[in-house]
Short mmCIF file of C-alpha atoms in Angstrom, two decimals:
data_model
loop_
_atom_site.label_atom_id
_atom_site.label_comp_id
_atom_site.label_asym_id
_atom_site.label_seq_id
_atom_site.Cartn_x
_atom_site.Cartn_y
_atom_site.Cartn_z
CA MET A 228 0.00 0.00 0.00
CA SER A 229 1.41 3.33 -1.03
CA ALA A 230 -0.42 6.23 0.58
CA SER A 231 0.08 9.96 0.56
CA ARG A 232 -0.16 9.98 4.32
CA ILE A 233 0.91 7.48 6.98
CA VAL A 234 -0.29 7.64 10.60
CA PHE A 235 0.52 5.21 13.43
CA HIS A 236 -1.64 4.80 16.52
CA VAL A 237 0.25 3.20 19.42
CA ASP A 238 -1.94 1.78 22.20
CA VAL A 239 -0.56 0.13 25.34
CA ASN A 240 -2.27 -3.18 26.06
CA SER A 241 -4.12 -3.00 29.43
CA ALA A 242 -1.86 -0.10 30.32
CA TYR A 243 -2.10 0.23 34.11
CA LEU A 244 -2.11 -3.53 34.60
CA SER A 245 0.79 -4.03 32.17
CA TRP A 246 2.86 -1.31 33.78
CA GLU A 247 2.26 -2.71 37.26
CA ALA A 248 3.18 -6.21 36.06
CA ALA A 249 6.34 -5.10 34.27
CA TYR A 250 7.54 -3.08 37.25
CA ARG A 251 6.91 -5.88 39.73
CA LEU A 252 8.78 -8.37 37.56
CA GLN A 253 11.72 -5.96 37.34
CA MET A 254 11.65 -5.68 41.13
CA GLY A 255 12.07 -9.44 41.47
CA GLU A 256 8.51 -10.76 41.76
CA SER A 257 7.93 -14.07 40.00
CA LEU A 258 4.19 -13.72 39.39
CA ASP A 259 3.16 -11.85 36.24
CA LEU A 260 -0.15 -10.10 36.93
CA ARG A 261 -0.97 -10.33 33.23
CA THR A 262 -1.24 -14.13 33.45
CA ILE A 263 -3.88 -14.30 36.21
CA PRO A 264 -7.27 -12.66 36.83
CA SER A 265 -6.13 -9.29 38.16
CA ALA A 266 -7.11 -5.64 38.04
CA VAL A 267 -5.92 -2.19 38.98
CA GLY A 268 -8.26 0.14 40.79
CA GLY A 269 -10.00 1.22 43.92
CA ASP A 270 -8.95 0.95 47.53
CA VAL A 271 -7.55 -2.55 47.84
CA THR A 272 -7.93 -2.73 51.63
CA LYS A 273 -11.54 -1.49 51.71
CA ARG A 274 -12.43 -3.16 48.39
CA ARG A 275 -14.20 -0.17 46.97
CA GLY A 276 -13.72 2.19 44.04
CA ILE A 277 -13.73 1.33 40.34
CA ILE A 278 -11.74 -0.94 38.01
CA LEU A 279 -9.22 1.07 35.99
CA ALA A 280 -7.63 -1.80 34.06
CA LYS A 281 -7.85 -5.58 34.00
CA SER A 282 -5.80 -8.50 32.73
CA ILE A 283 -6.84 -10.63 29.78
CA PRO A 284 -7.69 -13.59 32.10
CA ALA A 285 -9.97 -11.23 34.05
CA LYS A 286 -11.93 -10.54 30.87
CA ALA A 287 -13.11 -14.16 30.95
CA TYR A 288 -15.17 -13.19 34.02
CA ASN A 289 -16.73 -10.26 32.13
CA ILE A 290 -15.00 -7.75 34.38
CA GLN A 291 -15.42 -4.30 32.88
CA THR A 292 -13.27 -1.19 33.11
CA GLY A 293 -15.24 1.41 35.06
CA GLU A 294 -17.35 -0.99 37.08
CA SER A 295 -17.17 -1.05 40.88
CA VAL A 296 -14.58 -3.17 42.65
CA GLY A 297 -17.41 -4.80 44.59
CA ALA A 298 -19.19 -5.87 41.40
CA ALA A 299 -15.92 -7.25 39.96
CA LEU A 300 -15.28 -9.30 43.09
CA LEU A 301 -18.74 -10.83 42.87
CA LYS A 302 -17.88 -12.04 39.38
CA CYS A 303 -14.41 -13.25 40.38
CA PRO A 304 -13.85 -13.65 44.16
CA ASN A 305 -10.18 -14.57 43.56
CA LEU A 306 -9.48 -11.42 41.56
CA VAL A 307 -6.10 -9.96 42.54
CA LEU A 308 -6.53 -6.23 43.13
CA VAL A 309 -3.68 -3.74 42.84
CA ARG A 310 -3.86 -0.14 43.94
CA PRO A 311 -2.94 2.35 41.17
CA THR A 312 0.56 3.84 41.24
CA TYR A 313 0.23 7.02 39.21
CA GLY A 314 3.87 8.07 39.39
CA LEU A 315 4.88 4.74 37.85
CA TYR A 316 2.43 5.19 34.98
CA ILE A 317 3.85 8.60 34.15
CA ARG A 318 7.39 7.19 34.07
CA CYS A 319 6.26 4.38 31.77
CA HIS A 320 4.48 6.85 29.51
CA ARG A 321 7.56 9.05 29.31
CA ALA A 322 9.80 6.09 28.53
CA MET A 323 7.53 5.01 25.69
CA LEU A 324 7.40 8.57 24.38
CA GLU A 325 11.19 8.68 24.18
CA VAL A 326 11.20 5.57 22.00
CA LEU A 327 8.48 6.95 19.72
CA LYS A 328 10.30 10.26 19.25
CA GLU A 329 13.21 8.35 17.72
CA TYR A 330 10.90 7.52 14.80
CA SER A 331 9.01 10.77 14.25
CA PRO A 332 9.21 14.37 15.50
CA ARG A 333 5.44 14.54 15.19
CA VAL A 334 4.04 12.65 18.18
CA GLN A 335 0.62 13.52 19.56
CA VAL A 336 -0.33 12.17 22.97
CA PHE A 337 -3.98 11.11 22.94
CA SER A 338 -4.09 9.69 26.46
CA ILE A 339 -1.51 8.37 28.88
CA ASP A 340 -1.54 5.01 27.07
CA GLU A 341 -2.11 6.14 23.48
CA CYS A 342 -0.07 8.18 20.99
CA PHE A 343 -0.33 9.07 17.32
CA LEU A 344 2.78 9.29 15.14
CA GLU A 345 2.83 11.27 11.89
CA MET A 346 5.01 9.08 9.66
CA THR A 347 4.19 10.74 6.33
CA ASP A 348 7.50 12.54 5.80
CA VAL A 349 9.64 10.10 7.77
CA ARG A 350 12.31 8.22 5.85
CA LEU A 351 11.70 4.53 6.45
CA GLY A 352 15.02 3.34 5.04
CA GLY A 353 13.42 1.20 2.36
CA ARG A 354 11.15 -0.56 4.86
CA SER A 355 7.38 -0.68 4.75
CA PRO A 356 5.28 1.05 7.45
CA VAL A 357 4.34 -2.38 8.80
CA GLU A 358 8.01 -3.34 9.20
CA VAL A 359 8.77 -0.10 11.06
CA ALA A 360 5.72 -0.60 13.29
CA HIS A 361 6.90 -4.08 14.20
CA GLU A 362 10.31 -2.67 15.10
CA ILE A 363 8.70 -0.12 17.43
CA ARG A 364 6.47 -2.80 18.97
CA ASN A 365 9.41 -5.15 19.55
CA ARG A 366 11.56 -2.40 21.07
CA ILE A 367 8.87 -1.37 23.55
CA ARG A 368 8.36 -4.99 24.62
CA THR A 369 12.09 -5.73 24.90
CA GLU A 370 13.35 -2.45 26.36
CA LEU A 371 10.39 -1.41 28.51
CA GLY A 372 8.76 -4.71 29.39
CA PHE A 373 5.18 -4.09 28.21
CA THR A 374 3.34 -4.58 24.95
CA VAL A 375 1.49 -2.30 22.53
CA ASN A 376 -0.78 -2.60 19.54
CA ILE A 377 -0.01 -0.36 16.56
CA GLY A 378 -2.60 0.63 13.99
CA ILE A 379 -1.55 2.01 10.60
CA SER A 380 -3.63 4.04 8.16
CA VAL A 381 -3.94 7.32 6.26
CA ASN A 382 -5.62 9.23 9.10
CA LYS A 383 -5.91 9.18 12.88
CA LEU A 384 -9.41 7.72 12.99
CA LEU A 385 -8.61 4.64 10.91
CA ALA A 386 -5.25 4.12 12.62
CA LYS A 387 -7.02 4.12 16.00
CA VAL A 388 -9.64 1.64 14.82
CA ALA A 389 -6.87 -0.61 13.48
CA SER A 390 -5.03 -0.66 16.79
CA ASP A 391 -8.19 -2.04 18.45
CA PHE A 392 -8.17 -5.17 16.30
CA ARG A 393 -6.86 -8.44 17.75
CA LYS A 394 -4.70 -7.96 20.87
CA PRO A 395 -2.15 -8.01 22.44
CA ASP A 396 1.23 -7.16 20.88
CA GLN A 397 0.00 -6.82 17.29
CA VAL A 398 0.32 -4.53 14.25
CA HIS A 399 -2.73 -3.99 12.03
CA THR A 400 -3.49 -1.86 8.97
CA LEU A 401 -6.80 -0.26 8.01
CA TYR A 402 -6.35 1.52 4.69
CA PRO A 403 -9.38 2.98 2.86
CA GLU A 404 -9.65 -0.03 0.57
CA GLU A 405 -9.78 -2.31 3.66
CA ILE A 406 -12.65 -0.49 5.40
CA GLU A 407 -15.45 -2.59 3.94
CA GLU A 408 -13.74 -5.88 4.87
CA LYS A 409 -12.22 -5.00 8.25
CA MET A 410 -14.33 -2.21 9.79
CA TRP A 411 -17.83 -2.42 8.41
CA PRO A 412 -18.67 -5.84 9.95
CA LEU A 413 -17.87 -4.52 13.46
CA PRO A 414 -20.73 -3.66 15.87
CA ALA A 415 -21.94 -0.06 15.66
CA GLY A 416 -20.91 0.46 19.29
CA ASP A 417 -17.27 -0.11 18.33
CA LEU A 418 -17.21 3.08 16.25
CA PHE A 419 -15.50 6.06 17.84
CA MET A 420 -18.10 8.57 19.13
CA VAL A 421 -20.89 5.98 19.30
CA GLY A 422 -21.66 5.68 22.99
CA ARG A 423 -24.25 3.54 24.74
CA ALA A 424 -27.14 5.95 24.19
CA THR A 425 -26.35 6.43 20.49
CA LYS A 426 -25.91 2.68 20.04
CA GLU A 427 -29.36 2.02 21.51
CA LYS A 428 -30.96 4.63 19.24
CA LEU A 429 -29.21 3.15 16.21
CA GLU A 430 -30.46 -0.32 17.10
CA ARG A 431 -34.02 0.98 17.27
CA MET A 432 -33.45 2.22 13.70
CA GLY A 433 -32.30 -1.26 12.67
CA ILE A 434 -28.63 -0.26 12.51
CA ARG A 435 -26.32 -2.75 14.21
CA THR A 436 -22.98 -2.58 12.37
CA ILE A 437 -20.59 0.17 11.32
CA GLY A 438 -21.25 -0.75 7.70
CA GLU A 439 -24.96 -0.13 8.19
CA ILE A 440 -24.17 3.34 9.55
CA ALA A 441 -21.93 4.02 6.53
CA ARG A 442 -24.62 2.95 4.06
CA PHE A 443 -27.50 4.66 5.88
CA ASP A 444 -29.01 7.82 4.46
CA ARG A 445 -26.89 10.66 5.82
CA THR A 446 -29.78 13.12 5.81
CA LEU A 447 -31.89 10.81 7.98
CA LEU A 448 -29.00 10.40 10.42
CA ARG A 449 -28.67 14.18 10.59
CA ILE A 450 -32.39 14.53 11.30
CA ARG A 451 -32.20 11.91 14.08
CA PHE A 452 -28.89 12.90 15.67
CA LYS A 453 -28.34 16.47 14.38
CA LYS A 454 -24.61 17.32 14.00
CA HIS A 455 -23.63 14.06 15.66
CA GLY A 456 -25.27 12.21 12.77
CA ASP A 457 -22.78 13.76 10.35
CA VAL A 458 -19.90 12.84 12.65
CA ILE A 459 -20.74 9.15 12.95
CA TRP A 460 -21.55 8.87 9.22
CA ASN A 461 -18.15 10.35 8.34
CA TYR A 462 -16.36 8.09 10.82
CA ALA A 463 -18.19 5.01 9.56
CA ASN A 464 -16.92 5.86 6.09
CA GLY A 465 -13.37 6.43 7.32
CA ILE A 466 -13.50 10.20 6.87
CA ASP A 467 -11.37 12.20 9.34
CA SER A 468 -10.67 15.82 8.44
CA ALA A 469 -7.91 16.37 11.03
CA GLY A 470 -4.68 17.64 9.48
CA MET A 471 -1.11 16.52 9.98
CA LEU A 472 0.26 16.36 13.50
CA GLU A 473 2.52 19.12 14.75
CA THR A 474 6.10 18.65 15.86
CA GLU A 475 6.95 18.87 19.53
CA SER A 476 8.84 22.09 18.85
CA ASP A 477 5.54 23.70 17.91
CA GLY A 478 4.87 23.70 21.65
CA VAL A 479 1.83 23.03 23.80
CA LYS A 480 -0.97 25.27 22.57
CA GLY A 481 -3.42 24.46 25.33
CA ILE A 482 -4.31 22.02 28.07
CA GLY A 483 -7.82 20.69 28.40
CA ASN A 484 -9.93 18.07 30.11
CA SER A 485 -13.45 16.89 29.37
CA THR A 486 -15.83 14.12 30.27
CA THR A 487 -19.10 12.61 29.15
CA ILE A 488 -21.46 12.34 32.11
CA PRO A 489 -23.31 9.01 32.43
CA PHE A 490 -26.64 10.72 33.13
CA ASP A 491 -28.45 13.93 32.24
CA VAL A 492 -27.38 16.78 34.55
CA GLU A 493 -29.97 19.44 35.24
CA ASP A 494 -28.67 20.61 38.64
CA SER A 495 -26.11 23.45 38.51
CA LYS A 496 -24.44 22.21 41.72
CA ILE A 497 -23.74 18.82 40.14
CA ALA A 498 -22.54 20.45 36.94
CA ARG A 499 -20.17 22.65 38.94
CA LEU A 500 -18.72 19.61 40.71
CA TYR A 501 -17.86 18.06 37.36
CA LEU A 502 -16.27 21.33 36.27
CA LEU A 503 -14.29 21.49 39.53
CA SER A 504 -13.06 17.92 39.07
CA LEU A 505 -11.89 18.73 35.53
CA SER A 506 -10.30 21.98 36.70
CA GLU A 507 -8.33 20.14 39.38
CA MET A 508 -6.57 18.06 36.75
CA VAL A 509 -5.97 20.94 34.36
CA GLY A 510 -4.32 22.83 37.24
CA MET A 511 -2.11 19.84 38.05
CA ARG A 512 -1.02 19.52 34.45
CA LEU A 513 -0.22 23.22 34.19
CA ARG A 514 1.92 23.19 37.31
CA ASP A 515 3.69 20.01 36.23
CA LYS A 516 4.76 21.76 33.02
CA GLY A 517 5.62 25.01 34.77
CA LEU A 518 3.07 26.97 32.75
CA THR A 519 0.48 29.67 33.40
CA TYR A 520 -2.63 30.45 31.40
CA GLY A 521 -4.18 33.65 30.12
CA LEU A 522 -7.27 32.30 28.35
CA VAL A 523 -9.98 30.03 29.80
CA SER A 524 -12.62 28.13 27.79
CA VAL A 525 -15.64 26.11 28.84
CA SER A 526 -17.60 23.79 26.55
CA ILE A 527 -20.86 21.93 27.13
CA ARG A 528 -22.90 19.46 25.14
CA HIS A 529 -26.57 18.95 25.77
CA SER A 530 -28.23 15.54 25.79
CA ASP A 531 -29.38 16.23 22.21
CA PHE A 532 -25.69 16.69 21.20
CA GLU A 533 -25.96 20.45 20.68
CA HIS A 534 -22.56 21.94 21.53
CA PHE A 535 -21.78 25.38 22.98
CA SER A 536 -18.65 27.08 24.31
CA HIS A 537 -17.46 30.35 25.85
CA GLN A 538 -13.98 31.70 26.47
CA LYS A 539 -12.47 34.58 28.39
CA LYS A 540 -9.19 36.45 28.05
CA LEU A 541 -7.81 37.20 31.51
CA LEU A 542 -6.12 40.37 32.73
CA TYR A 543 -3.73 38.28 34.82
CA ARG A 544 -1.84 34.99 34.55
CA SER A 545 -2.14 32.04 36.90
CA ASP A 546 -1.61 28.32 37.39
CA SER A 547 -4.00 28.15 40.36
CA THR A 548 -6.88 25.68 40.38
CA ASP A 549 -8.94 28.07 42.48
CA ASP A 550 -8.48 30.89 39.96
CA LEU A 551 -9.33 28.55 37.13
CA TYR A 552 -12.47 27.21 38.78
CA ARG A 553 -13.70 30.73 39.56
CA GLU A 554 -13.35 31.73 35.90
CA VAL A 555 -14.86 28.45 34.72
CA CYS A 556 -17.95 28.95 36.87
CA GLY A 557 -18.44 32.45 35.51
CA LEU A 558 -18.25 31.20 31.93
CA PHE A 559 -20.54 28.27 32.68
CA ASP A 560 -23.17 30.47 34.30
CA ALA A 561 -23.18 32.72 31.22
CA LEU A 562 -23.33 29.73 28.87
CA TRP A 563 -25.81 27.28 30.38
CA THR A 564 -29.54 27.72 29.82
CA GLY A 565 -30.60 24.87 32.09
CA ALA A 566 -30.93 22.24 29.34
CA ALA A 567 -29.85 18.72 30.30
CA LEU A 568 -26.07 18.29 30.07
CA ARG A 569 -24.16 15.18 28.99
CA HIS A 570 -20.66 16.52 28.34
CA VAL A 571 -18.55 19.30 29.87
CA GLY A 572 -15.03 20.47 29.17
CA VAL A 573 -12.46 22.89 30.56
CA ARG A 574 -9.49 24.21 28.59
CA VAL A 575 -6.76 26.79 29.13
CA SER A 576 -4.56 28.36 26.46
CA ASP A 577 -2.36 31.40 25.85
CA LEU A 578 0.27 29.54 27.87
CA SER A 579 3.54 31.01 29.18
CA PRO A 580 6.31 29.79 31.49
CA LYS A 581 5.59 30.49 35.14
CA THR A 582 8.66 32.70 35.34
CA ALA A 583 6.65 35.20 33.33
CA GLN A 584 3.66 35.05 35.66
CA GLN A 585 1.87 38.30 36.44
CA LEU A 586 -0.13 38.10 39.66
CA SER A 587 -3.50 39.64 40.30
CA PHE A 588 -3.20 42.69 42.59
CA PHE A 589 -5.76 41.26 44.99
CA ASP A 590 -4.22 37.78 45.09
CA HIS A 591 -0.60 38.86 45.52
CA PRO A 592 -0.40 38.49 49.36
CA LYS A 593 -1.75 34.94 49.19
CA ALA A 594 -0.05 33.80 45.99
CA LEU A 595 3.10 32.25 47.44
CA ALA A 596 1.24 30.32 50.14
CA ARG A 597 -1.35 29.09 47.67
CA SER A 598 1.34 28.03 45.20
CA ALA A 599 3.13 26.02 47.89
CA LEU A 600 -0.14 24.37 48.91
CA ASP A 601 -0.97 23.47 45.31
CA LYS A 602 2.43 21.86 44.88
CA THR A 603 2.12 19.85 48.09
CA ILE A 604 -1.31 18.56 47.08
CA ASP A 605 -0.05 17.71 43.58
CA ASP A 606 2.86 15.73 45.01
CA LEU A 607 0.62 13.76 47.36
CA ARG A 608 -1.87 12.94 44.63
CA LEU A 609 0.87 11.87 42.28
CA LYS A 610 2.33 9.52 44.88
CA TYR A 611 -0.79 8.14 46.53
CA GLY A 612 -3.58 8.70 44.01
CA ASN A 613 -6.08 11.43 43.26
CA SER A 614 -8.42 10.55 46.13
CA VAL A 615 -5.81 10.96 48.88
CA ILE A 616 -6.82 14.63 49.25
CA GLN A 617 -10.19 15.86 48.07
CA ARG A 618 -12.49 18.78 48.65
CA GLY A 619 -15.33 18.20 51.06
CA SER A 620 -17.89 19.08 48.40
CA PHE A 621 -17.21 15.74 46.70
CA LEU A 622 -17.99 13.60 49.75
CA HIS A 623 -20.89 11.18 49.23
CA THR A 624 -21.54 12.46 45.69
CA GLY A 625 -20.03 9.57 43.70
CA ILE A 626 -18.20 12.10 41.52
CA GLN A 627 -14.45 11.68 41.16
CA PRO A 628 -12.66 14.54 42.97
CA VAL A 629 -10.03 14.76 40.23
CA MET A 630 -11.14 13.73 36.79
CA GLY A 631 -8.70 12.97 34.01
CA GLY A 632 -4.99 12.33 33.84
CA VAL A 633 -2.10 12.67 36.24
CA GLY A 634 0.87 14.96 36.27
CA ASP A 635 2.94 15.07 33.12
CA GLU A 636 0.36 15.82 30.51
CA ASP A 637 -0.82 17.76 27.62
CA TYR A 638 -3.11 14.76 27.29
CA PRO A 639 -6.25 13.50 28.97
CA MET A 640 -6.36 10.06 30.53
CA MET A 641 -10.05 10.11 29.72
CA ARG A 642 -9.96 10.04 25.95
CA SER A 643 -11.06 13.13 24.09
CA ALA A 644 -12.14 13.63 20.49
CA LEU A 645 -9.63 12.93 17.74
#
């Protein structure tokens, strides 16, 4: 296959579980967590929380990522539970990133366990993209101790779909001429941006596979799903309009975090808690990179998939979570009409190094103390997990106090749009 563009999608197999297993083996343990029913997540001693990752043997018990630890233990009483070690995951991510950068200057981090590589202008030394992908896969397994799947195609969407084919430790292609054979027979729910609610609506329309979405009348999909109908029709046909990836030297343009809420939110207090949880992680990521922001954006999506956003240029610079949340709430209040919410997002941009920070006149006396407190909290969360310190407003709500990734990121750990 000779294509005008080549994109790799690198996806760590069962990332948290694999990283825990690899580290423990390097530390002298003889048992490989990947070979037994095991999972990462929750409070191991109190047996509560949610499953963040599970081994392949655990899948035989139908253990699902995101389900409660209690529910998982009912399915598999002998499940070995491991508490998450976020600092380790960041080190593993960074190590993988260093390997990937040897192959392309254009690496885009999609989540802590996923990266895209722009390979279009990379000299492959006479080798095919598949041969280079196998070299990367083998190096990560040999040098770092964990495995990845690599998908290859002409755009990010198809490369990502390809990496989800048979696992683990595999390389797959999904070029445009392979879509009908490889992608169209898959269930509609496997398509990116088709969640549970959309899948159920599609099934009521008699649509059960990606191919049936692709062949369905686009106008009817638009009538039923509005703008989202165009999105899923394009994706089902392998159409992704995103351009080429930037080089690392282009710099971080912004840092954002978003989440799809599993129920319709019509209470402003609940909506604000989700925004606070997202803001907590954006603040951590800013401070980890030594950056401050000068522009804040908030986005919301209603249950009917209508999307709205507001942004505000600030007269000061900050890396404070409290400052960010205050601005976020102001934007949200101006944006939200009370319609049921299903998705919210927080993003900061106009980034500068903290050495160039200009403090608000009113905040100046408190700035140093607040900065020290933020750093202490960040360090504790990085070492012991995001729930080690949380605001009282999250108690008994079931909402994660810090939503998204950890530490070293211009990426979300909860996957965002392509």
